[in-house]
Coordinates of C-alpha atoms and ligand atoms in Angstrom, one line a residue:
M186 CA 87.6 76.9 100.8
K187 CA 85.1 76.0 102.4
L188 CA 81.7 78.3 102.1
A189 CA 80.2 80.0 105.1
P190 CA 78.6 78.9 107.7
F191 CA 81.2 75.4 106.6
G192 CA 84.3 75.1 107.6
L193 CA 84.2 77.6 110.9
G194 CA 84.4 75.1 113.7
Y195 CA 81.3 76.7 114.7
S196 CA 78.0 74.9 115.9
L197 CA 74.7 75.6 113.9
Y198 CA 71.5 76.7 115.3
R199 CA 68.1 76.8 114.7
G200 CA 66.2 79.5 114.7
N201 CA 63.4 81.5 113.4
L202 CA 63.7 85.1 112.2
H203 CA 60.7 86.2 112.3
G204 CA 57.1 86.2 114.6
H205 CA 54.9 88.2 117.1
S206 CA 53.2 87.5 120.1
H207 CA 50.8 88.9 122.7
H208 CA 52.7 91.8 122.2
S209 CA 51.4 93.0 119.0
D210 CA 49.0 91.0 116.6
G211 CA 49.5 87.7 117.4
E212 CA 47.5 84.7 119.0
T213 CA 49.7 83.6 122.6
S214 CA 52.0 85.0 124.8
P215 CA 55.7 85.4 125.0
E216 CA 55.8 82.4 126.3
A217 CA 53.2 80.1 124.8
V218 CA 55.7 81.3 121.7
V219 CA 59.0 80.3 123.1
E220 CA 57.6 77.1 124.2
A221 CA 56.5 76.6 120.7
Y222 CA 59.3 76.4 119.2
A223 CA 62.3 75.1 121.6
Q224 CA 58.9 72.3 121.0
L225 CA 60.2 71.7 118.1
G226 CA 63.8 72.3 118.2
Y227 CA 64.8 75.2 118.3
D228 CA 67.8 77.4 119.7
F229 CA 65.8 80.3 119.9
T230 CA 63.4 82.6 118.4
C231 CA 62.9 86.2 117.6
L232 CA 59.3 88.0 118.7
S233 CA 58.8 90.9 116.1
D234 CA 55.9 91.8 117.2
H235 CA 55.0 94.8 115.0
L236 CA 56.8 98.5 116.2
W237 CA 54.5 100.7 115.0
K238 CA 52.2 103.4 116.5
D239 CA 48.7 101.6 115.0
K240 CA 47.1 99.6 118.2
R241 CA 44.9 98.0 115.7
F242 CA 48.6 96.0 115.6
A243 CA 51.2 97.0 116.8
A244 CA 53.3 98.0 119.8
E245 CA 54.7 101.3 120.7
T246 CA 57.5 99.3 122.2
V247 CA 60.1 96.5 122.2
L248 CA 59.3 93.7 123.8
D249 CA 61.1 93.1 126.7
N250 CA 62.2 90.0 126.3
S251 CA 64.8 89.1 129.1
G252 CA 63.0 85.8 131.6
L253 CA 61.8 84.0 129.0
D254 CA 65.5 82.4 128.1
R255 CA 66.0 79.4 128.9
P256 CA 69.2 77.2 129.4
D257 CA 69.5 75.5 125.5
F258 CA 67.0 78.2 124.3
I259 CA 67.6 82.0 123.3
T260 CA 65.4 84.9 122.0
I261 CA 66.2 88.1 120.3
A262 CA 65.2 91.8 120.7
S263 CA 64.2 92.0 118.1
A264 CA 60.3 93.8 115.7
E265 CA 59.0 94.3 112.3
L266 CA 59.4 98.3 113.0
H267 CA 57.4 100.0 109.6
C268 CA 57.0 103.6 108.0
H269 CA 54.8 105.9 106.4
G270 CA 56.2 105.4 101.7
K271 CA 55.2 101.6 100.9
R272 CA 53.2 101.7 97.2
Y273 CA 50.9 98.6 96.6
D274 CA 50.5 97.9 100.6
Q275 CA 46.1 98.7 101.5
D276 CA 48.4 101.2 104.4
G277 CA 50.9 102.8 102.7
L278 CA 53.2 100.5 105.7
W279 CA 56.8 99.5 105.1
H280 CA 58.1 96.3 106.4
I281 CA 61.1 95.9 107.9
V282 CA 62.7 93.0 110.5
A283 CA 64.9 93.6 112.7
N284 CA 66.9 91.7 115.2
G285 CA 69.3 91.9 118.1
L286 CA 67.0 95.3 118.1
P287 CA 67.9 97.2 122.5
V288 CA 64.2 97.3 123.7
D289 CA 64.5 101.6 124.1
F290 CA 64.1 101.0 120.8
A291 CA 61.4 103.9 119.4
P292 CA 59.0 104.0 116.7
A293 CA 59.3 105.3 113.7
Q294 CA 58.7 108.9 113.7
D295 CA 55.2 109.8 111.4
D296 CA 58.6 111.7 109.0
E297 CA 60.6 109.3 109.1
T298 CA 61.8 108.1 105.5
V299 CA 62.9 104.0 105.3
D300 CA 65.4 104.2 104.2
A301 CA 66.9 106.8 108.4
M302 CA 64.2 103.6 109.8
I303 CA 66.5 101.5 108.4
S304 CA 70.1 103.1 108.8
R305 CA 68.7 103.7 113.2
A306 CA 67.7 100.0 113.2
I307 CA 71.8 99.3 111.7
D308 CA 72.9 101.3 114.2
A309 CA 72.0 100.9 117.2
G310 CA 73.5 97.2 116.3
A311 CA 70.4 94.9 115.1
Y312 CA 70.7 93.1 112.0
V313 CA 68.3 93.7 109.2
T314 CA 66.0 92.0 106.2
I315 CA 63.0 93.1 104.3
A316 CA 60.4 91.9 104.6
H317 CA 58.5 88.8 102.3
P318 CA 59.8 91.9 99.1
E319 CA 56.4 89.4 97.5
W320 CA 53.6 89.8 99.7
Y321 CA 53.3 93.7 99.3
S322 CA 54.7 93.9 95.9
L323 CA 58.0 95.6 96.8
T324 CA 59.1 96.5 93.2
H325 CA 63.0 96.9 92.0
D326 CA 63.1 100.6 92.3
E327 CA 62.1 100.3 95.9
A328 CA 64.1 97.1 97.3
Q329 CA 66.8 100.0 95.5
Q330 CA 65.4 102.5 98.4
V331 CA 66.7 100.0 101.0
T332 CA 70.5 98.4 99.3
H333 CA 71.7 99.4 102.8
A334 CA 69.6 96.7 104.5
H335 CA 71.9 93.1 105.2
G336 CA 69.7 90.4 103.7
V337 CA 66.1 89.6 102.3
E338 CA 63.2 87.2 103.2
I339 CA 63.1 85.2 99.9
Y340 CA 61.2 83.1 101.9
N341 CA 57.9 84.0 104.5
H342 CA 56.3 80.9 105.3
S343 CA 52.9 82.4 106.6
C344 CA 52.9 85.2 103.5
A345 CA 53.4 81.6 101.2
I346 CA 49.7 79.7 103.3
S347 CA 48.1 82.7 104.0
S348 CA 47.7 84.6 100.3
N349 CA 50.3 82.5 98.3
R350 CA 53.7 85.1 97.7
G351 CA 55.7 84.5 100.1
S352 CA 58.6 84.9 98.3
G353 CA 61.7 87.3 97.5
I354 CA 63.9 85.1 95.4
A355 CA 63.5 87.3 92.0
I356 CA 63.8 90.4 93.7
A357 CA 67.1 89.2 95.8
D358 CA 68.2 88.2 92.3
A359 CA 68.3 91.8 90.5
L360 CA 69.6 93.3 93.5
L361 CA 72.5 90.6 93.4
H362 CA 72.3 91.5 90.3
D363 CA 72.6 95.0 91.4
G364 CA 76.1 94.4 92.9
V365 CA 74.0 94.8 95.9
R366 CA 75.9 91.9 98.5
M367 CA 72.6 90.5 100.6
S368 CA 71.9 87.6 103.4
F369 CA 68.7 86.0 103.1
T370 CA 66.6 84.5 105.0
A371 CA 63.4 82.0 105.0
T372 CA 61.0 82.3 108.3
D373 CA 57.8 82.0 109.6
D374 CA 55.6 85.4 110.3
S375 CA 53.9 82.9 112.6
H376 CA 51.6 85.3 114.7
F377 CA 49.6 81.7 115.8
K378 CA 46.6 81.5 113.7
P379 CA 46.9 77.3 112.3
Y380 CA 50.0 75.9 110.5
D381 CA 52.1 78.8 110.7
H382 CA 54.9 78.2 113.0
G383 CA 58.0 76.1 112.0
G384 CA 58.1 76.4 108.2
G385 CA 60.6 78.2 107.3
W386 CA 64.5 78.6 109.6
V387 CA 68.2 80.3 109.3
M388 CA 71.0 77.1 110.4
V389 CA 73.3 79.5 111.8
A390 CA 77.2 79.1 112.8
A391 CA 77.7 80.5 115.1
E392 CA 80.6 80.5 118.1
D393 CA 78.0 80.5 121.0
L394 CA 73.8 80.1 121.4
S395 CA 73.9 84.1 122.1
A396 CA 71.7 86.7 120.3
D397 CA 75.3 89.1 120.4
A398 CA 76.9 85.9 119.0
I399 CA 73.5 85.4 116.4
V400 CA 73.4 88.4 115.2
S401 CA 77.4 89.1 114.4
A402 CA 76.8 85.6 112.5
L403 CA 73.8 86.4 110.7
K404 CA 75.3 89.7 109.9
A405 CA 78.9 87.7 108.9
G406 CA 76.5 85.5 106.2
R407 CA 77.4 82.6 108.0
H408 CA 73.8 81.0 108.0
Y409 CA 71.2 79.0 104.9
S410 CA 67.5 79.7 104.7
T411 CA 65.7 76.4 104.9
T412 CA 62.0 74.8 104.8
G413 CA 63.1 71.6 105.6
P414 CA 66.2 69.4 103.9
N415 CA 69.7 70.8 105.1
F416 CA 73.2 71.9 103.8
H417 CA 75.6 69.1 105.2
H418 CA 78.9 70.6 103.4
L419 CA 79.4 72.9 100.8
A420 CA 83.0 73.9 99.6
L421 CA 84.3 75.6 96.2
E422 CA 87.9 73.6 94.9
D423 CA 89.3 76.0 92.3
N424 CA 86.1 75.9 89.6
T425 CA 84.7 72.7 91.4
L426 CA 81.6 73.6 93.8
I427 CA 81.0 70.4 96.0
I428 CA 77.6 70.1 97.6
G429 CA 76.8 66.9 100.6
C430 CA 73.1 67.7 101.7
S431 CA 70.2 65.3 103.1
A432 CA 68.8 64.2 100.0
V433 CA 67.0 65.8 97.9
N434 CA 65.6 65.6 94.2
S435 CA 67.0 68.3 92.6
I436 CA 70.2 70.2 93.4
I437 CA 70.2 74.2 91.7
I438 CA 73.2 76.0 91.4
S439 CA 71.9 80.2 89.8
A440 CA 74.0 82.5 88.5
E441 CA 73.3 85.7 86.3
G442 CA 70.7 86.4 83.7
H443 CA 69.1 83.4 83.3
L444 CA 71.9 81.2 83.7
A445 CA 72.1 77.9 86.0
R446 CA 73.2 74.2 86.2
D447 CA 71.4 71.5 87.9
L448 CA 71.4 67.8 89.1
Q449 CA 68.5 65.9 89.0
G450 CA 68.6 62.5 90.7
A451 CA 66.0 60.2 93.6
N452 CA 67.8 61.2 97.3
L453 CA 70.8 62.7 95.9
T454 CA 73.1 63.9 99.2
Y455 CA 76.3 64.3 97.2
A456 CA 76.9 66.6 94.4
E457 CA 81.1 68.0 92.1
I458 CA 79.8 70.8 89.9
D459 CA 82.0 72.7 87.5
L460 CA 81.4 76.2 87.9
S461 CA 84.6 77.3 85.7
A462 CA 81.7 78.2 82.9
L463 CA 79.5 79.8 84.3
K464 CA 80.6 83.5 82.9
S465 CA 78.5 85.2 86.4
S466 CA 79.8 86.9 89.3
Y467 CA 78.1 85.0 91.7
F468 CA 76.2 81.8 92.2
R469 CA 73.6 80.7 95.1
V470 CA 73.0 77.6 95.7
T471 CA 69.9 76.3 96.4
I472 CA 68.2 71.9 97.0
R473 CA 64.8 71.1 96.7
D474 CA 63.3 67.8 98.1
H475 CA 60.8 65.2 96.3
A476 CA 58.3 67.0 98.1
G477 CA 59.2 70.6 97.0
R478 CA 60.3 71.8 100.7
M479 CA 64.5 74.3 99.9
A480 CA 66.6 75.5 101.2
W481 CA 68.9 78.8 100.3
S482 CA 72.6 79.4 100.2
N483 CA 73.7 83.3 100.8
P484 CA 75.1 83.7 97.4
Y485 CA 78.9 84.3 97.3
F486 CA 80.5 86.8 95.5
F487 CA 83.1 85.2 93.2
D488 CA 85.3 88.0 94.0
D489 CA 85.3 86.8 98.2
L490 CA 86.2 83.7 97.6
R491 CA 89.1 84.1 95.4
Ligands
ZN643 ZN1 55.7 92.6 107.9
ZN644 ZN1 55.5 89.4 110.6

């Protein structure tokens, strides 16, 4: 069987799920953000400006992005939501990205907990992800409070280049061991400081290029995350995983504990890897090119596939 996002007959759309503009603490206008991503060949972007009652870096409203769409490029109403209660953060604030919000979505009240805020965003229709876990030392017990979110940001480009804390894969693996079924995202978190856009994105298999179709596809896990390489094909036939991809030097299957399978070489574009002896409830695929750029599949649980 083919593994999502492949085999569905849908186009793959390239998009950024996390970014900022003048509406909060970004350094350029929403119009310029859209132009920059359109120039890079993206299909969509999300202006996820900070939503919180602190004018130093946040807005108290979700940006109304109607009017920014183009015939072949869309924006999805989004926000980075904040509330009190995060340890190991100088402001004590949680950071949660919500894509596909109504523009009347209100900032958290002072006493709203992170789990209540996430539930409110899910109820409002959004695809909700735990932002930049490594950047502010999200602990496993904190992550266990927010397992009703849809996904984890496993690569945040701005955090990678500005603080060398751009990963979220370790906390994502910990949650997978807990049996939590979450999808992954790679994002820019762009503020339009130099070099902070075009570094991490998702490829989403959606029925069409509309906000509703993209958000539905993300909730269903019909996407992969990347900083450069592309998957072209993922399938499981009996116990053999078949991978087609752009030219890479490593194809890696990660599973429970330290379990892994890997293939190393120059310009690998295809692999068949036997998973029959892999004693794990799940696996995920990473490919890595000669420049160290990576792409990550979402995790696949065997009991969903059989
Ligand atoms: Zn943040
Ligand atoms: Zn952000």
